[in-house]
Amino acid sequence: MLAVHWTFKKWRKGLVVSGLFLDISGAFPNAVITHVVHNMRHRQIPVKYTEWATRRMTGHKTILTFDNYKSKPFKVTNGLDQGDPTSSVFYNFYNTDLIEPSRDPNELKSAFVDETMFFVAGNTFQENNTKLINMMTRRGGATEWSKSHNFNFEVDKFALLHLSRKLEPDPNHPRKQKPITRPPLHLANHTIFPTTSHKFLSVFLDQNLNFKVHANYTLGKGETYAAQLCRLSQGQ
């Protein structure tokens, strides 16, 4: 809802919007506990809670088992307990620097745990690409955050979504129009080609924000379940 509302707001001003969806590998296992606690203190969480968090997240041991092998217990120096309710809370502090609000009103950063999006608005998609590259590479940007927080971005798994309903003349079909050109993004020796839709937090966002892709996806799932129920009833 945040992404959609923000995009419509920028569209009303005549701008186009671009979204870059980041892929963060091993979010919970790679979290550095000292960084978690540091970010909590930086945001004025009382000492008694950060000390409890330190005790809660340190001193862990684990074993590895596979086939007939079982290792001796060894210390786990980093990582959050994935599946534990408190881990999501701790991780929200861990990635706060990544999504720290920008002073630029045409930049939007948001995340739910490791599902992270960067949105920008501008006059052209090429201008937006430049802004997205800057958000990744500038001082204090996403690339610097990943290095200081023990994460590797899988850039080849990033998704780029250019959002606009604007049209331009179609050179191959006179008197007709086509969606405006959507250029790829060149980042860290990778070329990220724009997609027409992307699934974010279980919702398909499409480049026109008419949600036809998500409606078709939901309808398809419903038809599949209905067909399976029909087969079960016939079997009985």
Coordinates of N, CA and C in Angstrom, one line a residue:
M1 N 0.8 -1.2 0.0 CA 0.0 0.0 0.0 C 0.9 1.3 0.0
L2 N 2.0 1.2 0.7 CA 2.9 2.4 0.7 C 3.4 2.6 -0.7
A3 N 3.9 1.6 -1.3 CA 4.5 1.7 -2.6 C 3.4 2.3 -3.6
V4 N 2.2 1.7 -3.6 CA 1.2 2.1 -4.5 C 0.8 3.6 -4.3
H5 N 0.5 3.9 -3.0 CA 0.1 5.3 -2.7 C 1.2 6.3 -3.1
W6 N 2.4 5.9 -2.8 CA 3.5 6.9 -3.1 C 3.7 7.0 -4.6
T7 N 3.5 5.9 -5.4 CA 3.6 6.0 -6.9 C 2.5 6.8 -7.5
F8 N 1.2 6.6 -7.0 CA 0.1 7.4 -7.5 C 0.3 8.9 -7.2
K9 N 0.9 9.2 -6.1 CA 1.2 10.6 -5.7 C 2.2 11.2 -6.7
K10 N 3.2 10.5 -7.0 CA 4.2 11.0 -8.0 C 3.6 11.1 -9.4
W11 N 2.8 10.1 -9.8 CA 2.2 10.2 -11.1 C 1.3 11.4 -11.3
R12 N 0.6 11.8 -10.2 CA -0.2 13.0 -10.3 C 0.6 14.3 -10.5
K13 N 1.9 14.2 -10.2 CA 2.8 15.4 -10.5 C 3.5 15.3 -11.8
G14 N 3.1 14.3 -12.6 CA 3.6 14.1 -14.0 C 4.9 13.4 -14.0
L15 N 5.3 12.7 -12.9 CA 6.6 12.0 -12.9 C 6.4 10.5 -13.2
V16 N 7.5 9.9 -13.5 CA 7.5 8.4 -13.6 C 8.3 7.8 -12.4
V17 N 8.0 6.6 -12.0 CA 8.5 6.0 -10.8 C 9.2 4.7 -11.2
S18 N 10.3 4.4 -10.5 CA 11.1 3.2 -10.8 C 11.4 2.5 -9.4
G19 N 11.2 1.2 -9.4 CA 11.5 0.5 -8.1 C 12.6 -0.6 -8.3
L20 N 13.5 -0.6 -7.4 CA 14.6 -1.6 -7.4 C 14.3 -2.5 -6.2
F21 N 14.2 -3.8 -6.4 CA 13.9 -4.7 -5.3 C 15.2 -5.5 -5.1
L22 N 15.7 -5.4 -3.8 CA 17.0 -6.0 -3.5 C 16.9 -7.4 -3.1
D23 N 17.9 -8.2 -3.3 CA 18.0 -9.6 -2.9 C 19.1 -9.7 -1.9
I24 N 18.7 -10.0 -0.6 CA 19.7 -10.1 0.5 C 19.8 -11.6 0.9
S25 N 21.0 -12.2 0.6 CA 21.1 -13.6 0.9 C 21.5 -13.8 2.4
G26 N 20.9 -14.9 3.0 CA 21.2 -15.3 4.3 C 21.0 -14.2 5.4
A27 N 19.8 -13.5 5.3 CA 19.6 -12.4 6.2 C 19.8 -12.7 7.7
F28 N 19.1 -13.7 8.2 CA 19.2 -14.1 9.6 C 20.5 -14.7 10.0
P29 N 21.0 -15.7 9.2 CA 22.3 -16.3 9.7 C 23.5 -15.4 9.6
N30 N 23.5 -14.4 8.8 CA 24.6 -13.5 8.6 C 24.6 -12.3 9.5
A31 N 23.6 -12.1 10.2 CA 23.5 -10.9 11.1 C 24.6 -10.9 12.2
V32 N 25.2 -9.8 12.3 CA 26.3 -9.6 13.3 C 25.7 -9.1 14.6
I33 N 25.8 -9.8 15.7 CA 25.1 -9.5 16.9 C 25.5 -8.1 17.5
T34 N 26.8 -7.8 17.4 CA 27.3 -6.5 17.9 C 26.7 -5.4 17.1
H35 N 26.5 -5.5 15.8 CA 25.8 -4.5 15.0 C 24.4 -4.3 15.5
V36 N 23.7 -5.4 15.7 CA 22.3 -5.4 16.2 C 22.2 -4.5 17.5
V37 N 23.1 -4.9 18.4 CA 23.0 -4.2 19.7 C 23.4 -2.7 19.5
H38 N 24.4 -2.4 18.7 CA 24.8 -1.0 18.4 C 23.7 -0.2 17.8
N39 N 23.0 -0.8 16.9 CA 21.8 -0.1 16.3 C 20.7 0.2 17.3
M40 N 20.5 -0.8 18.2 CA 19.5 -0.6 19.2 C 19.9 0.5 20.2
R41 N 21.1 0.6 20.6 CA 21.6 1.7 21.5 C 21.5 3.0 20.7
H42 N 21.9 3.0 19.4 CA 21.9 4.2 18.6 C 20.5 4.8 18.6
R43 N 19.5 4.0 18.7 CA 18.1 4.4 18.6 C 17.5 4.4 20.0
Q44 N 18.3 4.6 21.0 CA 18.0 4.9 22.4 C 17.1 3.8 23.1
I45 N 17.4 2.6 22.7 CA 16.8 1.5 23.5 C 17.6 1.4 24.8
P46 N 16.9 1.3 25.9 CA 17.5 1.3 27.2 C 18.6 0.2 27.4
V47 N 19.6 0.4 28.1 CA 20.7 -0.5 28.3 C 20.2 -1.9 28.8
K48 N 19.3 -1.8 29.7 CA 18.8 -3.1 30.3 C 18.3 -4.1 29.2
Y49 N 17.7 -3.5 28.2 CA 17.1 -4.3 27.1 C 18.2 -4.7 26.2
T50 N 19.2 -3.9 25.9 CA 20.3 -4.3 25.0 C 21.2 -5.3 25.7
E51 N 21.4 -5.2 27.0 CA 22.1 -6.2 27.7 C 21.4 -7.6 27.7
W52 N 20.1 -7.5 27.8 CA 19.3 -8.7 27.7 C 19.4 -9.3 26.3
A53 N 19.4 -8.5 25.3 CA 19.5 -8.9 23.9 C 20.8 -9.6 23.7
T54 N 21.9 -9.0 24.2 CA 23.2 -9.6 24.1 C 23.3 -11.0 24.7
R55 N 22.7 -11.1 25.9 CA 22.7 -12.4 26.5 C 21.8 -13.4 25.7
R56 N 20.7 -12.9 25.2 CA 19.8 -13.7 24.4 C 20.4 -14.2 23.1
M57 N 21.3 -13.4 22.5 CA 21.8 -13.8 21.2 C 23.2 -14.3 21.1
T58 N 23.9 -14.4 22.3 CA 25.3 -14.9 22.3 C 25.4 -16.1 23.1
G59 N 26.5 -16.8 23.0 CA 26.8 -18.0 23.8 C 26.1 -19.2 23.3
H60 N 25.7 -19.2 22.0 CA 25.0 -20.3 21.4 C 26.0 -21.4 20.8
K61 N 25.6 -22.6 20.8 CA 26.3 -23.7 20.2 C 25.4 -24.5 19.4
T62 N 26.0 -25.2 18.4 CA 25.2 -26.1 17.5 C 26.0 -27.3 17.1
I63 N 25.4 -28.2 16.4 CA 26.1 -29.3 15.9 C 25.6 -29.6 14.5
L64 N 26.5 -30.2 13.7 CA 26.1 -30.5 12.3 C 25.9 -32.0 12.2
T65 N 24.8 -32.4 11.6 CA 24.6 -33.9 11.4 C 24.2 -34.1 9.9
F66 N 24.8 -35.1 9.3 CA 24.3 -35.5 8.0 C 24.8 -36.9 7.8
D67 N 24.1 -37.7 7.0 CA 24.3 -39.1 6.9 C 24.6 -39.8 8.3
N68 N 25.7 -40.4 8.5 CA 26.0 -41.0 9.8 C 27.0 -40.1 10.6
Y69 N 27.2 -38.9 10.2 CA 28.2 -38.0 10.8 C 27.5 -37.1 11.8
K70 N 28.1 -36.9 12.9 CA 27.6 -35.9 13.9 C 28.8 -35.2 14.5
S71 N 28.8 -33.9 14.3 CA 30.0 -33.1 14.8 C 29.9 -32.8 16.3
K72 N 31.0 -32.4 16.8 CA 31.0 -32.0 18.2 C 30.4 -30.6 18.3
P73 N 29.9 -30.2 19.4 CA 29.3 -28.8 19.5 C 30.3 -27.8 19.3
F74 N 30.0 -26.7 18.6 CA 30.9 -25.6 18.3 C 30.1 -24.3 18.5
K75 N 30.8 -23.2 18.7 CA 30.2 -21.9 19.0 C 29.6 -21.3 17.7
V76 N 28.5 -20.6 17.9 CA 27.9 -19.9 16.8 C 28.1 -18.4 17.2
T77 N 29.0 -17.7 16.4 CA 29.4 -16.4 16.8 C 28.4 -15.3 16.2
N78 N 27.7 -15.6 15.2 CA 26.8 -14.6 14.5 C 25.5 -15.3 14.2
G79 N 24.5 -14.5 13.8 CA 23.3 -15.0 13.3 C 22.1 -14.9 14.3
L80 N 20.9 -14.7 13.8 CA 19.7 -14.7 14.6 C 19.0 -16.0 14.4
D81 N 18.2 -16.4 15.4 CA 17.5 -17.6 15.4 C 16.2 -17.5 14.5
Q82 N 16.4 -17.9 13.2 CA 15.2 -17.8 12.3 C 14.1 -18.7 12.8
G83 N 12.9 -18.0 12.9 CA 11.7 -18.7 13.4 C 11.4 -18.3 14.8
D84 N 12.3 -17.7 15.5 CA 12.0 -17.2 16.8 C 11.4 -15.8 16.6
P85 N 10.3 -15.5 17.4 CA 9.6 -14.2 17.2 C 10.4 -13.0 17.4
T86 N 11.4 -13.1 18.3 CA 12.2 -11.9 18.6 C 13.2 -11.6 17.5
S87 N 13.5 -12.6 16.7 CA 14.5 -12.4 15.6 C 14.1 -11.4 14.6
S88 N 12.8 -11.3 14.3 CA 12.3 -10.3 13.3 C 12.5 -8.9 13.9
V89 N 12.2 -8.8 15.2 CA 12.4 -7.5 15.9 C 13.8 -7.1 15.8
F90 N 14.8 -8.0 16.2 CA 16.2 -7.7 16.2 C 16.6 -7.3 14.7
Y91 N 16.1 -8.0 13.7 CA 16.6 -7.7 12.4 C 16.1 -6.4 11.9
N92 N 14.9 -6.0 12.4 CA 14.4 -4.6 12.0 C 15.4 -3.6 12.5
F93 N 16.0 -3.8 13.6 CA 17.0 -2.8 14.1 C 18.3 -3.0 13.2
Y94 N 18.6 -4.2 12.8 CA 19.8 -4.4 12.0 C 19.8 -3.7 10.7
N95 N 18.7 -3.6 10.0 CA 18.7 -3.0 8.7 C 18.1 -1.6 8.7
T96 N 18.0 -1.0 9.8 CA 17.5 0.4 9.9 C 18.4 1.4 9.1
D97 N 19.7 1.2 9.1 CA 20.6 2.1 8.3 C 20.3 1.9 6.8
L98 N 20.0 0.7 6.4 CA 19.7 0.5 5.0 C 18.5 1.3 4.5
I99 N 17.5 1.4 5.3 CA 16.2 2.1 4.9 C 16.0 3.4 5.6
E100 N 17.1 4.0 6.1 CA 17.0 5.3 6.8 C 16.3 6.3 5.8
P101 N 15.3 7.0 6.2 CA 14.6 7.9 5.3 C 15.5 8.9 4.7
S102 N 15.3 9.2 3.4 CA 16.1 10.2 2.7 C 15.5 11.6 2.8
R103 N 16.3 12.6 2.7 CA 15.8 14.0 2.6 C 15.2 14.3 1.3
D104 N 15.5 13.5 0.3 CA 15.0 13.7 -1.0 C 13.5 13.2 -1.1
P105 N 12.5 14.1 -1.4 CA 11.1 13.6 -1.4 C 10.8 12.7 -2.5
N106 N 11.7 12.6 -3.5 CA 11.5 11.7 -4.6 C 12.3 10.3 -4.4
E107 N 12.6 10.0 -3.2 CA 13.2 8.7 -2.8 C 12.4 8.1 -1.7
L108 N 12.2 6.8 -1.9 CA 11.4 6.0 -0.9 C 12.2 4.7 -0.6
K109 N 12.4 4.4 0.6 CA 13.1 3.1 1.0 C 12.2 2.4 2.1
S110 N 12.0 1.2 1.9 CA 11.1 0.4 2.8 C 11.5 -1.0 2.8
A111 N 11.2 -1.7 3.9 CA 11.5 -3.2 4.0 C 10.6 -3.8 5.0
F112 N 10.4 -5.1 4.7 CA 9.8 -6.0 5.7 C 10.8 -7.2 5.9
V113 N 11.5 -7.1 7.0 CA 12.6 -8.1 7.2 C 13.6 -7.9 6.1
D114 N 13.8 -9.0 5.3 CA 14.8 -8.8 4.2 C 14.2 -8.5 2.8
E115 N 12.9 -8.3 2.8 CA 12.2 -7.9 1.5 C 12.4 -6.4 1.5
T116 N 13.3 -5.9 0.6 CA 13.7 -4.5 0.6 C 13.4 -3.9 -0.8
M117 N 12.9 -2.6 -0.8 CA 12.6 -1.9 -2.0 C 13.1 -0.5 -1.9
F118 N 13.7 0.0 -3.1 CA 14.1 1.4 -3.2 C 13.2 1.9 -4.4
F119 N 12.5 3.0 -4.1 CA 11.6 3.6 -5.1 C 12.2 5.0 -5.4
V120 N 12.2 5.5 -6.6 CA 12.5 6.8 -7.0 C 11.6 7.4 -8.0
A121 N 11.4 8.7 -8.0 CA 10.6 9.4 -9.0 C 11.4 10.4 -9.7
G122 N 11.1 10.6 -11.0 CA 11.8 11.6 -11.8 C 11.1 11.9 -13.1
N123 N 11.7 12.7 -13.9 CA 11.0 13.0 -15.2 C 11.2 11.9 -16.3
T124 N 12.2 11.1 -16.2 CA 12.5 10.1 -17.1 C 13.0 8.8 -16.4
F125 N 12.8 7.7 -17.0 CA 13.3 6.5 -16.4 C 14.9 6.4 -16.3
Q126 N 15.5 7.1 -17.3 CA 17.0 7.1 -17.3 C 17.4 8.0 -16.1
E127 N 16.7 9.0 -15.8 CA 17.0 9.8 -14.6 C 16.8 9.0 -13.3
N128 N 15.8 8.2 -13.3 CA 15.5 7.3 -12.2 C 16.6 6.3 -12.0
N129 N 17.1 5.7 -13.1 CA 18.2 4.7 -13.0 C 19.4 5.4 -12.4
T130 N 19.7 6.6 -12.7 CA 20.9 7.3 -12.1 C 20.7 7.5 -10.6
K131 N 19.4 7.8 -10.2 CA 19.1 7.9 -8.8 C 19.3 6.6 -8.1
L132 N 18.8 5.5 -8.7 CA 18.9 4.2 -8.0 C 20.4 3.8 -7.9
I133 N 21.2 4.0 -8.9 CA 22.6 3.7 -8.8 C 23.3 4.5 -7.6
N134 N 22.9 5.8 -7.5 CA 23.4 6.6 -6.4 C 23.0 6.1 -5.1
M135 N 21.8 5.7 -4.9 CA 21.3 5.1 -3.7 C 22.1 3.9 -3.3
M136 N 22.5 3.1 -4.3 CA 23.3 1.9 -4.0 C 24.8 2.2 -3.7
T137 N 25.4 3.2 -4.4 CA 26.8 3.4 -4.3 C 27.3 4.6 -3.5
R138 N 26.4 5.5 -3.2 CA 26.9 6.7 -2.5 C 27.4 6.3 -1.1
R139 N 28.1 7.3 -0.4 CA 28.5 7.1 0.9 C 27.3 6.9 1.8
G140 N 27.4 5.8 2.6 CA 26.3 5.4 3.5 C 25.2 4.7 2.7
G141 N 25.4 4.4 1.5 CA 24.4 3.7 0.6 C 24.3 2.2 0.9
A142 N 23.5 1.6 0.1 CA 23.3 0.2 0.3 C 24.5 -0.7 0.2
T143 N 25.4 -0.4 -0.8 CA 26.6 -1.2 -0.9 C 27.5 -1.1 0.3
E144 N 27.7 0.1 0.8 CA 28.5 0.3 2.0 C 27.8 -0.4 3.2
W145 N 26.5 -0.4 3.3 CA 25.8 -1.1 4.4 C 26.0 -2.6 4.3
S146 N 26.0 -3.1 3.1 CA 26.2 -4.6 2.9 C 27.6 -5.0 3.4
K147 N 28.6 -4.2 3.1 CA 29.9 -4.6 3.5 C 30.1 -4.5 5.0
S148 N 29.5 -3.5 5.6 CA 29.7 -3.3 7.1 C 28.8 -4.2 7.9
H149 N 27.8 -4.8 7.2 CA 26.8 -5.7 8.0 C 26.9 -7.1 7.5
N150 N 28.0 -7.5 6.9 CA 28.3 -8.9 6.6 C 27.3 -9.5 5.7
F151 N 26.9 -8.8 4.7 CA 25.9 -9.3 3.7 C 26.5 -9.1 2.3
N152 N 26.0 -10.0 1.4 CA 26.4 -9.9 0.0 C 25.1 -9.8 -0.8
F153 N 25.0 -8.7 -1.6 CA 23.8 -8.5 -2.4 C 24.0 -9.4 -3.7
E154 N 23.0 -10.1 -4.0 CA 23.0 -10.9 -5.3 C 22.4 -10.0 -6.3
V155 N 23.2 -9.2 -7.0 CA 22.7 -8.2 -7.9 C 22.0 -8.8 -9.1
D156 N 22.4 -10.0 -9.5 CA 21.8 -10.6 -10.6 C 20.4 -11.1 -10.3
K157 N 20.0 -11.1 -9.0 CA 18.7 -11.4 -8.6 C 17.8 -10.2 -8.3
F158 N 18.4 -9.0 -8.4 CA 17.6 -7.8 -8.2 C 16.5 -7.7 -9.3
A159 N 15.4 -7.0 -8.9 CA 14.4 -6.8 -9.9 C 14.1 -5.3 -10.1
L160 N 14.0 -4.9 -11.3 CA 13.8 -3.5 -11.7 C 12.4 -3.4 -12.3
L161 N 11.6 -2.5 -11.8 CA 10.2 -2.2 -12.2 C 10.0 -0.7 -12.5
H162 N 9.8 -0.4 -13.8 CA 9.6 1.0 -14.2 C 8.0 1.2 -14.2
L163 N 7.5 2.1 -13.4 CA 6.1 2.3 -13.3 C 5.6 3.5 -13.9
S164 N 4.7 3.4 -14.9 CA 4.1 4.5 -15.6 C 3.1 4.0 -16.6
R165 N 2.0 4.9 -16.8 CA 1.0 4.6 -17.7 C 1.1 5.5 -19.0
K166 N 2.2 6.2 -19.1 CA 2.5 7.1 -20.2 C 2.7 6.3 -21.5
L167 N 2.3 6.9 -22.6 CA 2.5 6.3 -23.9 C 3.3 7.2 -24.8
E168 N 3.9 6.6 -25.8 CA 4.6 7.4 -26.8 C 4.3 6.8 -28.2
P169 N 4.5 7.6 -29.3 CA 4.2 7.1 -30.6 C 4.9 5.9 -31.0
D170 N 4.2 4.9 -31.6 CA 4.8 3.7 -32.0 C 5.4 3.8 -33.4
P171 N 6.7 3.8 -33.6 CA 7.3 4.0 -35.0 C 6.9 2.9 -36.0
N172 N 6.6 1.7 -35.5 CA 6.2 0.6 -36.4 C 4.7 0.6 -36.7
H173 N 3.9 1.4 -36.0 CA 2.5 1.4 -36.3 C 2.0 2.9 -36.2
P174 N 2.0 3.5 -37.3 CA 1.6 5.0 -37.4 C 0.2 5.1 -36.8
R175 N 0.0 6.3 -36.1 CA -1.3 6.6 -35.5 C -1.6 5.8 -34.2
K176 N -0.6 4.9 -33.8 CA -0.8 4.1 -32.6 C 0.3 4.5 -31.6
Q177 N 0.0 4.1 -30.4 CA 1.0 4.4 -29.3 C 1.4 3.2 -28.6
K178 N 2.5 3.2 -27.9 CA 3.0 2.1 -27.1 C 3.5 2.6 -25.8
P179 N 3.6 1.7 -24.8 CA 4.2 2.2 -23.5 C 5.6 2.8 -23.7
I180 N 5.9 3.8 -22.9 CA 7.2 4.5 -23.1 C 8.3 3.5 -22.8
T181 N 9.5 3.8 -23.5 CA 10.6 2.9 -23.4 C 11.1 2.8 -22.0
R182 N 11.5 1.6 -21.6 CA 11.9 1.3 -20.2 C 13.4 0.8 -20.3
P183 N 14.4 1.6 -20.0 CA 15.8 1.2 -20.1 C 16.3 0.3 -19.0
P184 N 17.3 -0.5 -19.3 CA 17.9 -1.4 -18.2 C 18.7 -0.5 -17.3
L185 N 19.1 -1.1 -16.2 CA 19.9 -0.5 -15.2 C 21.3 -1.2 -15.2
H186 N 22.4 -0.4 -15.2 CA 23.7 -1.0 -15.2 C 24.3 -0.8 -13.8
L187 N 24.5 -1.8 -13.1 CA 24.9 -1.7 -11.7 C 25.9 -2.8 -11.4
A188 N 27.1 -2.4 -10.9 CA 28.2 -3.3 -10.4 C 28.4 -4.4 -11.4
N189 N 28.7 -4.0 -12.7 CA 29.0 -5.0 -13.7 C 27.9 -5.9 -14.1
H190 N 26.7 -5.5 -13.7 CA 25.5 -6.3 -14.0 C 24.5 -5.4 -14.8
T191 N 23.8 -6.0 -15.7 CA 22.7 -5.3 -16.4 C 21.4 -5.9 -15.9
I192 N 20.6 -5.0 -15.3 CA 19.3 -5.4 -14.8 C 18.2 -4.9 -15.7
F193 N 17.6 -5.9 -16.4 CA 16.6 -5.5 -17.4 C 15.2 -5.3 -16.6
P194 N 14.5 -4.3 -17.0 CA 13.2 -4.1 -16.4 C 12.2 -5.2 -16.6
T195 N 11.4 -5.5 -15.6 CA 10.4 -6.6 -15.7 C 9.0 -5.9 -15.8
T196 N 8.0 -6.6 -16.3 CA 6.7 -6.0 -16.4 C 5.9 -6.1 -15.1
S197 N 6.4 -7.0 -14.2 CA 5.7 -7.2 -12.9 C 6.7 -7.9 -11.9
H198 N 6.5 -7.7 -10.7 CA 7.4 -8.3 -9.6 C 6.5 -8.6 -8.4
K199 N 6.8 -9.8 -7.8 CA 6.1 -10.2 -6.6 C 6.8 -9.7 -5.4
F200 N 6.2 -8.8 -4.6 CA 6.7 -8.3 -3.4 C 5.8 -8.4 -2.3
L201 N 6.2 -9.1 -1.2 CA 5.4 -9.4 -0.1 C 4.1 -10.1 -0.5
S202 N 4.2 -11.1 -1.4 CA 3.1 -11.9 -1.9 C 2.1 -11.2 -2.8
V203 N 2.4 -10.0 -3.2 CA 1.6 -9.2 -4.1 C 2.3 -8.9 -5.4
F204 N 1.7 -9.2 -6.6 CA 2.3 -8.8 -7.8 C 2.1 -7.4 -8.2
L205 N 3.2 -6.6 -8.2 CA 3.1 -5.2 -8.7 C 3.4 -5.2 -10.1
D206 N 2.6 -4.6 -11.0 CA 2.9 -4.5 -12.4 C 3.2 -3.1 -12.8
Q207 N 3.7 -2.9 -14.0 CA 4.2 -1.6 -14.4 C 3.1 -0.5 -14.5
N208 N 1.9 -1.0 -14.7 CA 0.7 0.0 -14.8 C -0.1 0.1 -13.5
L209 N 0.3 -0.7 -12.5 CA -0.4 -0.8 -11.2 C -2.0 -1.0 -11.4
N210 N -2.3 -1.8 -12.3 CA -3.7 -2.2 -12.5 C -4.0 -3.6 -11.9
F211 N -3.0 -4.2 -11.4 CA -3.1 -5.5 -10.6 C -3.7 -6.6 -11.4
K212 N -3.7 -6.5 -12.8 CA -4.2 -7.6 -13.6 C -3.4 -8.9 -13.4
V213 N -2.1 -8.7 -13.3 CA -1.2 -9.9 -13.1 C -1.5 -10.6 -11.8
H214 N -1.7 -9.8 -10.7 CA -2.0 -10.4 -9.4 C -3.4 -11.1 -9.5
A215 N -4.4 -10.5 -10.1 CA -5.7 -11.0 -10.2 C -5.7 -12.4 -11.0
N216 N -4.9 -12.4 -12.1 CA -4.8 -13.7 -12.9 C -4.1 -14.7 -12.0
Y217 N -3.1 -14.3 -11.3 CA -2.3 -15.3 -10.4 C -3.3 -15.9 -9.4
T218 N -4.1 -15.0 -8.7 CA -5.0 -15.5 -7.7 C -6.1 -16.3 -8.3
L219 N -6.6 -15.9 -9.5 CA -7.6 -16.7 -10.1 C -7.0 -18.1 -10.5
G220 N -5.8 -18.1 -11.0 CA -5.2 -19.4 -11.3 C -5.1 -20.4 -10.1
K221 N -4.7 -19.8 -9.0 CA -4.6 -20.6 -7.8 C -5.9 -21.1 -7.4
G222 N -6.9 -20.3 -7.4 CA -8.3 -20.7 -7.1 C -8.8 -21.8 -8.0
E223 N -8.5 -21.7 -9.3 CA -8.9 -22.8 -10.2 C -8.2 -24.1 -9.9
T224 N -6.9 -24.0 -9.6 CA -6.2 -25.2 -9.2 C -6.8 -25.9 -8.0
Y225 N -7.1 -25.1 -7.0 CA -7.7 -25.7 -5.8 C -9.1 -26.3 -6.1
A226 N -9.8 -25.6 -6.9 CA -11.2 -26.1 -7.2 C -11.1 -27.4 -8.0
A227 N -10.1 -27.5 -8.9 CA -9.9 -28.7 -9.7 C -9.5 -29.9 -8.8
Q228 N -8.7 -29.6 -7.8 CA -8.2 -30.6 -6.9 C -9.4 -31.1 -6.0
L229 N -10.2 -30.2 -5.6 CA -11.4 -30.6 -4.8 C -12.4 -31.4 -5.6
C230 N -12.5 -31.0 -6.9 CA -13.4 -31.7 -7.8 C -12.9 -33.2 -8.0
R231 N -11.6 -33.3 -8.1 CA -11.0 -34.7 -8.3 C -11.2 -35.5 -7.0
L232 N -11.1 -34.9 -5.9 CA -11.3 -35.6 -4.6 C -12.8 -36.1 -4.5
S233 N -13.7 -35.2 -4.8 CA -15.1 -35.5 -4.7 C -15.5 -36.7 -5.7
Q234 N -14.9 -36.6 -6.9 CA -15.1 -37.7 -7.9 C -14.6 -39.0 -7.4
G235 N -13.4 -38.9 -6.7 CA -12.8 -40.2 -6.2 C -13.7 -40.8 -5.1
Q236 N -14.4 -40.0 -4.4 CA -15.2 -40.6 -3.3 C -16.5 -41.2 -3.9

